[in-house]
XYZ file of C-alpha atoms in Angstrom:
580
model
C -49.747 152.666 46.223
C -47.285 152.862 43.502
C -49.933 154.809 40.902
C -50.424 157.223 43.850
C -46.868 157.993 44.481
C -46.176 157.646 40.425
C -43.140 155.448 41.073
C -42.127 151.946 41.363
C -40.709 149.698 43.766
C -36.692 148.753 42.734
C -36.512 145.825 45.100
C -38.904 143.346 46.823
C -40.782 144.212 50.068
C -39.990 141.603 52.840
C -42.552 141.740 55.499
C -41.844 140.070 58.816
C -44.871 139.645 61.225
C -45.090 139.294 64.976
C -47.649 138.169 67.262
C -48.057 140.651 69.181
C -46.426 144.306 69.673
C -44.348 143.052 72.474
C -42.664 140.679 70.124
C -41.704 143.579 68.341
C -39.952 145.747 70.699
C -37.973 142.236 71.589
C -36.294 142.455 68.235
C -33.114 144.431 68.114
C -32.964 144.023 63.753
C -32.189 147.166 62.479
C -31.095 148.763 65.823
C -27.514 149.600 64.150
C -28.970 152.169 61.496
C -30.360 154.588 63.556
C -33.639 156.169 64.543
C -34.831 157.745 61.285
C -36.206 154.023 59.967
C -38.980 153.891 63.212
C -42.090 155.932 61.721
C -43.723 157.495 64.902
C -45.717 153.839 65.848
C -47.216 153.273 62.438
C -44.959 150.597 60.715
C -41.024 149.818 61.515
C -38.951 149.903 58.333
C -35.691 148.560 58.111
C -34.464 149.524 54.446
C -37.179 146.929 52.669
C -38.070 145.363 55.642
C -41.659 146.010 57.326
C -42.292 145.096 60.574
C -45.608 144.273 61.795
C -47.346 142.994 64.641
C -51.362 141.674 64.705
C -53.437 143.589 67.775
C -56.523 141.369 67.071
C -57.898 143.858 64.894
C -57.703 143.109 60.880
C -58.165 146.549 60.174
C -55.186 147.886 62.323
C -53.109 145.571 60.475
C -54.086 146.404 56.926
C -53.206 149.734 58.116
C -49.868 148.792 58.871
C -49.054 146.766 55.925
C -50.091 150.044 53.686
C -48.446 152.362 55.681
C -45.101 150.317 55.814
C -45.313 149.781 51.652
C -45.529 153.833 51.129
C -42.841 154.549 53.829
C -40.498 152.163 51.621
C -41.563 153.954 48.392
C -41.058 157.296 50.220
C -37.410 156.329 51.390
C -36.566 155.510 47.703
C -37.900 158.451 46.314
C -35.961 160.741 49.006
C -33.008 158.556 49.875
C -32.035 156.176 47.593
C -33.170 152.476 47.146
C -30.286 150.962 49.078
C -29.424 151.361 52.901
C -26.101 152.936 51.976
C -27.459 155.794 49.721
C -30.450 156.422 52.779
C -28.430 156.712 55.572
C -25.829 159.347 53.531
C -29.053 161.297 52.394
C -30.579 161.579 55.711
C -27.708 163.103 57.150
C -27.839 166.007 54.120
C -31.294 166.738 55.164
C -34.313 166.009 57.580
C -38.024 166.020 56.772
C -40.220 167.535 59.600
C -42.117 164.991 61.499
C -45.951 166.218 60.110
C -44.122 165.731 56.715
C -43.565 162.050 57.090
C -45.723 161.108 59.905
C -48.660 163.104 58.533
C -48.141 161.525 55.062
C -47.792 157.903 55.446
C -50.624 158.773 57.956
C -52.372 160.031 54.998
C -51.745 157.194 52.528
C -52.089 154.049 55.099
C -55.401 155.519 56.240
C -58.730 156.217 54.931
C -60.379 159.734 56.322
C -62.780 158.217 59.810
C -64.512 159.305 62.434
C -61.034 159.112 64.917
C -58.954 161.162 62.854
C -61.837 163.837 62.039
C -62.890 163.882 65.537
C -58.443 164.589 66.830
C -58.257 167.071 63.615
C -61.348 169.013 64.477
C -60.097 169.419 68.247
C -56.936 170.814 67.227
C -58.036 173.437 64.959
C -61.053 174.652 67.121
C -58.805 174.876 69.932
C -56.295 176.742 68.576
C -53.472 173.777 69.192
C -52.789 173.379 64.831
C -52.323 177.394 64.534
C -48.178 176.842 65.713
C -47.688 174.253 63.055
C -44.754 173.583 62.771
C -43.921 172.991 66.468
C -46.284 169.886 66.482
C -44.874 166.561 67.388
C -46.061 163.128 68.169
C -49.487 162.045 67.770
C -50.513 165.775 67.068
C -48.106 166.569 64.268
C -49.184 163.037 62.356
C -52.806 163.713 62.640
C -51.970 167.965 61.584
C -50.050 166.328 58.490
C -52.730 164.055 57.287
C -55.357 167.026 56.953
C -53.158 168.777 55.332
C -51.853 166.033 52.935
C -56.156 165.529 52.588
C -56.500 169.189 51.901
C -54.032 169.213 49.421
C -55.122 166.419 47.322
C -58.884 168.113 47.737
C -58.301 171.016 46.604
C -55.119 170.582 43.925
C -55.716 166.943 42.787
C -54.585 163.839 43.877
C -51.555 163.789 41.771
C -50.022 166.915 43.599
C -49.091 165.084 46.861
C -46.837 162.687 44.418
C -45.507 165.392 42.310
C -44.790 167.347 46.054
C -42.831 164.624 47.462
C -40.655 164.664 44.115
C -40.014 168.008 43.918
C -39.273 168.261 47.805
C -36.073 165.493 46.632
C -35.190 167.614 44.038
C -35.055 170.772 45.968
C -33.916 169.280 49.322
C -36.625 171.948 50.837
C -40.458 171.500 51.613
C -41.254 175.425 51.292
C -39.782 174.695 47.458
C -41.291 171.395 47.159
C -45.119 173.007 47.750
C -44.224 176.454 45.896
C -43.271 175.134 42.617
C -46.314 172.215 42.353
C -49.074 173.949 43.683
C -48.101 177.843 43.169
C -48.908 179.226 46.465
C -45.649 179.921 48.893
C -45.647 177.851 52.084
C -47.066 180.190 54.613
C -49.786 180.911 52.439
C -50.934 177.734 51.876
C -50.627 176.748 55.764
C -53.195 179.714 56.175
C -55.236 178.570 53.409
C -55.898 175.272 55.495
C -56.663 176.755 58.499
C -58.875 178.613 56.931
C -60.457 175.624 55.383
C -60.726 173.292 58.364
C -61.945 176.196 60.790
C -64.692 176.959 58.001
C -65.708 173.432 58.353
C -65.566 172.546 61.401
C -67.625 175.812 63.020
C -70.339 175.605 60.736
C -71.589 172.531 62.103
C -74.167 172.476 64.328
C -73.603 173.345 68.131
C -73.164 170.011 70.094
C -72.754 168.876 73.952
C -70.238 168.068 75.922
C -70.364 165.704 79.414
C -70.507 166.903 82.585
C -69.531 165.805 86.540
C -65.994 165.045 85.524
C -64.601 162.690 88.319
C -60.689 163.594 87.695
C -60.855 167.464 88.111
C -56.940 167.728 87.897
C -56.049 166.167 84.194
C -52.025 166.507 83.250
C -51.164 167.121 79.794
C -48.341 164.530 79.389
C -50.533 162.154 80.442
C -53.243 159.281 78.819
C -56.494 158.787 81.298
C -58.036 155.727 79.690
C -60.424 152.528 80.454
C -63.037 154.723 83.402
C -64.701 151.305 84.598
C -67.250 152.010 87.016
C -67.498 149.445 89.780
C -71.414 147.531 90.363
C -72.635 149.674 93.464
C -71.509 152.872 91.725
C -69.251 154.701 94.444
C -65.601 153.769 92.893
C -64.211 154.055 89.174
C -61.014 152.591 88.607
C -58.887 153.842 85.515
C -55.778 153.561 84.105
C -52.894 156.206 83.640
C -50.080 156.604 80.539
C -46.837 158.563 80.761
C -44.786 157.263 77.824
C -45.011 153.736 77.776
C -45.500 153.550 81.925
C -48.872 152.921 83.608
C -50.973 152.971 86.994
C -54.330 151.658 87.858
C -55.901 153.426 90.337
C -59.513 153.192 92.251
C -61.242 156.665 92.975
C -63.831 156.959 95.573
C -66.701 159.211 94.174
C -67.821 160.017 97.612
C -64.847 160.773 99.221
C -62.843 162.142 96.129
C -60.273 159.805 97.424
C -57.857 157.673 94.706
C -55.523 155.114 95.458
C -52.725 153.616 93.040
C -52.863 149.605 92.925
C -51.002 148.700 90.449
C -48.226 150.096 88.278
C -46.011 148.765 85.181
C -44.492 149.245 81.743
C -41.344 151.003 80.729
C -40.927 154.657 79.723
C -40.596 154.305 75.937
C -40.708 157.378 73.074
C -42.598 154.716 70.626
C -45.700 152.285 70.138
C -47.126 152.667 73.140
C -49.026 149.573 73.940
C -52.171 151.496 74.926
C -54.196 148.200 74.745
C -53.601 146.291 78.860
C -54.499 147.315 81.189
C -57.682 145.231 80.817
C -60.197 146.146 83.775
C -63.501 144.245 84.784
C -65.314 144.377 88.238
C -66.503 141.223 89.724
C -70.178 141.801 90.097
C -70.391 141.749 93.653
C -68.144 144.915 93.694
C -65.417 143.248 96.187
C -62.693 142.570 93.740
C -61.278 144.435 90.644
C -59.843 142.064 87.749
C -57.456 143.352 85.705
C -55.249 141.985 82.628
C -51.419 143.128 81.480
C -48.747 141.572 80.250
C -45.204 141.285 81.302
C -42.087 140.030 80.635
C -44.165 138.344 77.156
C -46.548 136.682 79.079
C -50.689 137.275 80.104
C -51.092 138.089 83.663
C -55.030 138.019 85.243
C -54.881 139.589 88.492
C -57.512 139.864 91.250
C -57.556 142.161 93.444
C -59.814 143.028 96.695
C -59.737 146.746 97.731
C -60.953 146.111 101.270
C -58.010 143.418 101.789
C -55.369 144.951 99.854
C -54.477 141.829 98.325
C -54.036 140.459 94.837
C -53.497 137.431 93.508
C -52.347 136.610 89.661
C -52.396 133.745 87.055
C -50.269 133.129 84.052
C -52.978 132.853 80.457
C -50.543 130.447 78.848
C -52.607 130.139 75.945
C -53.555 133.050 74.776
C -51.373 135.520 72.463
C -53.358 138.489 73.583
C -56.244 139.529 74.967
C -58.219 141.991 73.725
C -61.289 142.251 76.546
C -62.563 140.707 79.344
C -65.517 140.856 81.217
C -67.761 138.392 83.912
C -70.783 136.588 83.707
C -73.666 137.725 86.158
C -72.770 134.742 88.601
C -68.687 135.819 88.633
C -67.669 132.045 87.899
C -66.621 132.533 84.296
C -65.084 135.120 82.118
C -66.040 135.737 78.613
C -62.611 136.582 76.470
C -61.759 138.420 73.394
C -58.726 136.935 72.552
C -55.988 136.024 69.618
C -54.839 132.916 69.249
C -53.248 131.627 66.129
C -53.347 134.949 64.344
C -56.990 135.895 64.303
C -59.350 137.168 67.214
C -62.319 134.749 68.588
C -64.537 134.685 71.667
C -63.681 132.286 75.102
C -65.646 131.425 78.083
C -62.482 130.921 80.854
C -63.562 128.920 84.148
C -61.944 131.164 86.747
C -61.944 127.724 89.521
C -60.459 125.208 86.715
C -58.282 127.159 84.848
C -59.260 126.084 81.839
C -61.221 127.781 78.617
C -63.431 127.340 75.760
C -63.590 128.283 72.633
C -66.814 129.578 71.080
C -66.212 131.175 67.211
C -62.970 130.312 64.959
C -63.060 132.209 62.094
C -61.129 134.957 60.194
C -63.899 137.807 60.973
C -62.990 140.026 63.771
C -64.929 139.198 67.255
C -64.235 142.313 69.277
C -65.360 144.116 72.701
C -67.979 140.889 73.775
C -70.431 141.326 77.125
C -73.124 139.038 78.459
C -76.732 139.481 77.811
C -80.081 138.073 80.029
C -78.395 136.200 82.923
C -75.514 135.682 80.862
C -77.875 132.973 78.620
C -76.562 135.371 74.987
C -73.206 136.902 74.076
C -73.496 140.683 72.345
C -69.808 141.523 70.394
C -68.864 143.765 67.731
C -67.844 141.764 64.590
C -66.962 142.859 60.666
C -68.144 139.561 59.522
C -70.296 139.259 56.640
C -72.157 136.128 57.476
C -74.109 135.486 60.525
C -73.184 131.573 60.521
C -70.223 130.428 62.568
C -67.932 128.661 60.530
C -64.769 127.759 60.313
C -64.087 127.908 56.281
C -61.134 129.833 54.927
C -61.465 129.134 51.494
C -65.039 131.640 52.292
C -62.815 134.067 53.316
C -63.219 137.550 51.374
C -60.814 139.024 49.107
C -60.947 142.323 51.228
C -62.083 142.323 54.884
C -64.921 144.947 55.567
C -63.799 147.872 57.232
C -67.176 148.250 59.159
C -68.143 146.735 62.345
C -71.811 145.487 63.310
C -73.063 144.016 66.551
C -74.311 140.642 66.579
C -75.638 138.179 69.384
C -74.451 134.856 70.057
C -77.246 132.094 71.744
C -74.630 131.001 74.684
C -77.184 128.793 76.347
C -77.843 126.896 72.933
C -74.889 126.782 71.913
C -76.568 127.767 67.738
C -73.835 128.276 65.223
C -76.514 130.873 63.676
C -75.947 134.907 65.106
C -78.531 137.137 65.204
C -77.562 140.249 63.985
C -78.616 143.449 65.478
C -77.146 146.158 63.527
C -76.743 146.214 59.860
C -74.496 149.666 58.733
C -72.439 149.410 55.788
C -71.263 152.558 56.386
C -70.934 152.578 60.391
C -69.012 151.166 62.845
C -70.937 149.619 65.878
C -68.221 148.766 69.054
C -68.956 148.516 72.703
C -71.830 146.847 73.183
C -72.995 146.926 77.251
C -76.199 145.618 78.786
C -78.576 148.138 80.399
C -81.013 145.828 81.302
C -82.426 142.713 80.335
C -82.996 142.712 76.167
C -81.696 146.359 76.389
C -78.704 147.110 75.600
C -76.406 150.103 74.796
C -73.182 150.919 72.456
C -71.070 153.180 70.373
C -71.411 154.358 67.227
C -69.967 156.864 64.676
C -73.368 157.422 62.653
C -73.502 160.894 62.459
C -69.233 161.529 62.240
C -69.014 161.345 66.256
C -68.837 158.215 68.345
C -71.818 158.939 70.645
C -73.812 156.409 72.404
C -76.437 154.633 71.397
C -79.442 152.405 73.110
C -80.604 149.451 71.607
C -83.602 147.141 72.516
C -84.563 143.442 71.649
C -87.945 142.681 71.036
C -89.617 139.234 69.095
C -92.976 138.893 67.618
C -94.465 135.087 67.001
C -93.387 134.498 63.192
C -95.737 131.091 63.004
C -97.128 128.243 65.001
C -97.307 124.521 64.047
C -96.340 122.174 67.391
C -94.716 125.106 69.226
C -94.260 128.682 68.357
C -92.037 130.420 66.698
C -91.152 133.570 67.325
C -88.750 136.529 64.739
C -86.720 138.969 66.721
C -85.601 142.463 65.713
C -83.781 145.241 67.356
C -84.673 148.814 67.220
C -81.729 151.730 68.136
C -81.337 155.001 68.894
C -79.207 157.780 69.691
C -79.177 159.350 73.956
C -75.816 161.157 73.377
C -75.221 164.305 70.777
C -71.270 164.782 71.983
C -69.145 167.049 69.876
C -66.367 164.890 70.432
C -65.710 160.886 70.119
C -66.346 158.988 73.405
C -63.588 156.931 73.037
C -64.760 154.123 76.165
C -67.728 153.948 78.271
C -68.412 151.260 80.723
C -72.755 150.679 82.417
C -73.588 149.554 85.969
C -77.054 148.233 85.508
C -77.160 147.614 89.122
C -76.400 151.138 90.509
C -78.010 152.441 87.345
C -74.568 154.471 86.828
C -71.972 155.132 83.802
C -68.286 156.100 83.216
C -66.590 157.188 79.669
C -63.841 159.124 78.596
C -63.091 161.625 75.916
C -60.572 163.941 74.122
C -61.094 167.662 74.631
C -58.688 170.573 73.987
C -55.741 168.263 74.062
C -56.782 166.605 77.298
C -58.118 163.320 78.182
C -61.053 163.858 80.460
C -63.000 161.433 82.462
C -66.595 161.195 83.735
C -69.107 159.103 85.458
C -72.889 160.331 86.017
C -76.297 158.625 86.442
C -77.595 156.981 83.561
C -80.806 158.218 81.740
C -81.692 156.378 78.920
C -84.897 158.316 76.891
C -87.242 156.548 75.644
C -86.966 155.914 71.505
C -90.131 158.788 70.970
C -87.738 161.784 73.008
C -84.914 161.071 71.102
C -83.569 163.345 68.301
C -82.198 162.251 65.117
C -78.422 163.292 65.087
C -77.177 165.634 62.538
C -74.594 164.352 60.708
C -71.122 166.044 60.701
C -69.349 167.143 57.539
C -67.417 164.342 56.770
C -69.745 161.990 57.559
C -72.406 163.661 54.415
C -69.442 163.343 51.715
C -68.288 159.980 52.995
C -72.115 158.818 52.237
C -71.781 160.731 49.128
C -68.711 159.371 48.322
C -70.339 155.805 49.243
C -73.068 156.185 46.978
C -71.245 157.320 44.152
C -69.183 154.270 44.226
C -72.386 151.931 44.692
C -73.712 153.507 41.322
C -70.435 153.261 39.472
C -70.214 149.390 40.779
C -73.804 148.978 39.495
C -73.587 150.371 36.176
C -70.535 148.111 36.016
C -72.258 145.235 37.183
C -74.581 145.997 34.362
C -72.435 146.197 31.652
C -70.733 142.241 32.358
C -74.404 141.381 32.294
C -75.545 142.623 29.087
C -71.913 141.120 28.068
C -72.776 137.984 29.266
C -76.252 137.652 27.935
C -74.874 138.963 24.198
C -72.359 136.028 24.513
C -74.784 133.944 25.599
C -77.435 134.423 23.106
C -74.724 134.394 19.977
C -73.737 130.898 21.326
C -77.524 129.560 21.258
C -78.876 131.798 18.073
C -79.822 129.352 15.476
C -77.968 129.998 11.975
C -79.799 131.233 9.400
C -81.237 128.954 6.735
C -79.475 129.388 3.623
C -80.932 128.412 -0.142
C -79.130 126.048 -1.845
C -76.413 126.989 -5.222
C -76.566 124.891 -8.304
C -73.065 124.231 -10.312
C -73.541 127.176 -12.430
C -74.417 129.412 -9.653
C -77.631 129.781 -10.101
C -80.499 129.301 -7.252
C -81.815 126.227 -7.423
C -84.549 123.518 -6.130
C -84.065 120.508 -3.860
């Protein structure tokens, strides 16, 4: 971070970590120094203080910790490297918000499928052409394209020389003028432009119909569509700034009705992550997990009734997602506990739960599979042995996700994996029927959904036989936007998902039609999923040819140790070669 921004840090970094995000708005350091330390959500910065807070997800964290070490070398480089000096210059003048946001944005965050998919719905819909009155989660995804653009197209080392010059001058029109030569205005046209270029040459692609919620407000989140076993009601949740409401829609009648409502109205981090929502799978009660007052609620509640009734998860930190086994006895947990994420099985009747992976790898967005006999999750774990061996640990986490099965029945500390992307993410895995199997995944650029199926072939036979499974996928959905959650009712044979479309969060729930893997249609890939591969494969070549060189190295060394020294003909006194 510090050859990026070409400076150096003056004093040390202290990072202080909490559990959970609602640990974090409990703390009241730094409260006395005003607003301009709190960067939109990303990372809370205190002078050289970083707060963070684990969600389950290792990458979200990484994230954070970046994000919080460039807003520190930011506030040096425009305020001053003591509190004192920062909150003097921050009174003399104010960045915009797609300045800062957008850049730490920028350097805490690699270019993915989530940012492409918010940058490409701006610009197309004509939301990114009044600049400069972005805020919020628009203005910090606006400033990271154009922080990307202008490291694309005037080098990497113009962002750091930007930021310097912007101190110097006290002005951002001056800061981009005198680096890069092209005024302001010019240069916010010339990345229109770019991005409009981009984004309209790609193919033409489809968007879902028999939208449930016809009337969609723009202030608010519509999130978690979770469509209930017999297929006539969806419940979802609702966000207005830190408040939320469940609600249950009939999809015969059109009728909704609100069930549950919580949360504060807050400006910053949203906790978008509870509600939690699972039907019971005879339809006749709606489970659903939040938190309150630093605590896990589960609550139950039975539509016909009215009624709910709740119980305290004492030992769980967070929980990420829920869901029930085919006989509704048990729930099957993704959950944090002790500062990493891991999969549960929680007796509803007892009270009680079990733990079924500890490791550092993330275990993420788990369903049942065939009568509830396998477990299907979305892991970045390298291995496909459960074990619990942190010396093993990698150096760097992956950044990819795969989906993997776990044997519930046998209990077998060996996964089988089903997906194997380096370059993909794989995430919300739901069974379609039994060995079949659908999920997410940003192949192509888009999140769209895929269909998956299990199938074995007999490997050998001695006493018994043996059999070797494999999984085949393919794509049903060509979306030109992310689906950002989908839920399956095998039984009704009906789905529900949700998605961001000019500026709105829309939700939908249809019939489900899976094609079979021969009507299918390879998915065209967007355009920044063909230089990410490039990019990919440019790196895998440069690691190989350096790979190469420490092994010719290594064998020179080797062989100079082992060579044999030459035999050399003896001297007599006088010099002169001689006999033995």
């Amino acid at each position: 971070m510090e050859r990026r921004l070409e400076t150096a840090l003056d004093n040390k970094i202290q990072f202080i970590v909490f559990n959970n995000l609602t640990d974090l708005k409990q703390s009241n350091i730094g409260l006395s120094y005003g607003e301009h330390y709190n960067t939109g959500g990303v990372t809370h910065i205190v002078g050289t203080k970083v707060f963070l807070y684990f969600n389950g997800d290792m990458r979200h964290f990484e994230k954070q910790v970046r994000s919080g070490i460039a807003n520190v070398l930011i506030n040096q480089i425009m305020l001053g490297s003591n509190i004192g000096s920062q909150i003097k210059n921050n009174t003399l003048y104010r960045l915009p918000e797609w300045y800062t946001h957008g850049l730490l944005s920028y350097l805490g965050d690699e270019w993915n499928a989530e940012i492409d998919n918010r940058v490409r719905d701006g610009i197309l819909s004509g939301r990114y052409e009044k600049f400069n009155n972005l805020t919020g989660e628009e203005a910090t995804y606006a400033g990271h394209s154009l922080w990307k653009y202008v490291s694309d197209t005037y080098g990497s080392s113009s962002v750091a020389a930007i930021i310097n010059m912007t101190q110097l001058s006290h002005n951002v029109e001056n800061g981009f003028l005198y680096v890069v030569g092209v005024s302001y205005k010019k240069m916010l046209e010339d990345w229109l432009t770019y991005y409009r270029e981009k984004y309209e040459s790609e193919p033409e692609r489809d968007l879902p119909e028999n939208e449930f919620q016809k009337k969609v407000k723009k202030h608010l989140v519509y999130s978690r569509p979770t469509v209930s076993p017999d297929g006539r009601h969806v419940a979802f949740v609702t966000y207005d700034d830190g408040k939320y409401k469940i609600y249950i829609k009939d999809l015969l009648t059109g009728k909704r009705k609100r069930i549950f409502k919580g949360g504060f109205r807050l400006e910053e981090k949203i906790d978008y992550s509870y509600p939690l929502l699972a039907w019971h799978p005879n339809g006749r009660a709606l489970s659903f997990i939040v938190e309150k007052k630093g605590e896990v609620y589960l609550y139950f509640y039975k539509p016909e009734e009215k009624e709910s009734q709740s119980v305290i998860l004492y030992n769980f930190e967070k929980v990420l997602d829920f869901s029930f086994a085919h006989h509704g006895r048990t729930l099957l947990f993704s959950a944090v506990q002790l500062g990493q994420s891991d999969l549960y099985i929680y007796n509803i009747s007892a009270g009680s739960h079990q733990q079924l992976t500890n490791d550092v790898y993330d275990a993420l967005t788990p369903r049942f599979l065939n009568n509830s006999s396998q477990i299907i999750f979305s892991s970045n774990r390298l291995s496909d042995t459960l074990e619990w061996a942190p010396e093993n640990s990698p150096a760097e986490m992956p950044i990819t996700t795969d989906l993997f099965i776990y044997d519930y029945s046998s209990r077998s500390p060996i996964l089988k994996r089903v997906t194997s992307t380096p370059f993909s993410n794989e995430t919300q895995p739901r069974e379609w029927e039994n060995g079949k199997f659908l999920f997410l995944s940003d192949r192509n650029g888009i999140y769209n959904r895929f269909a998956g199926i299990i199938d074995s072939v007999i490997a050998y036979v001695d006493t018994t036989v043996h059999y070797r499974y494999f999984s085949t996928t393919y794509p049903i959905t060509d979306y030109a936007r992310n689906i950002l959650f989908h839920e399956v009712s095998p039984e009704s044979g009906t789905y529900s998902e949700s998605l961001f479309y000019n500026g709105l969060y829309y939700l939908y729930a249809d019939e489900l039609i899976v094609p079979d893997e021969e009507r299918s249609e390879e998915l065209s890939n967007t355009d920044y999923r063909d230089e990410f591969q490039k990019k990919a494969r440019m790196d895998e070549i440069e690691e190989e040819i350096k790979m190469q060189k420490v092994r010719r190295d290594f064998t020179k060394r080797f062989r100079n140790v082992f060579r044999k020294p030459e035999q050399q003909t003896p001297q007599l006194d006088d010099g002169e070669p001689g006999e033995i």
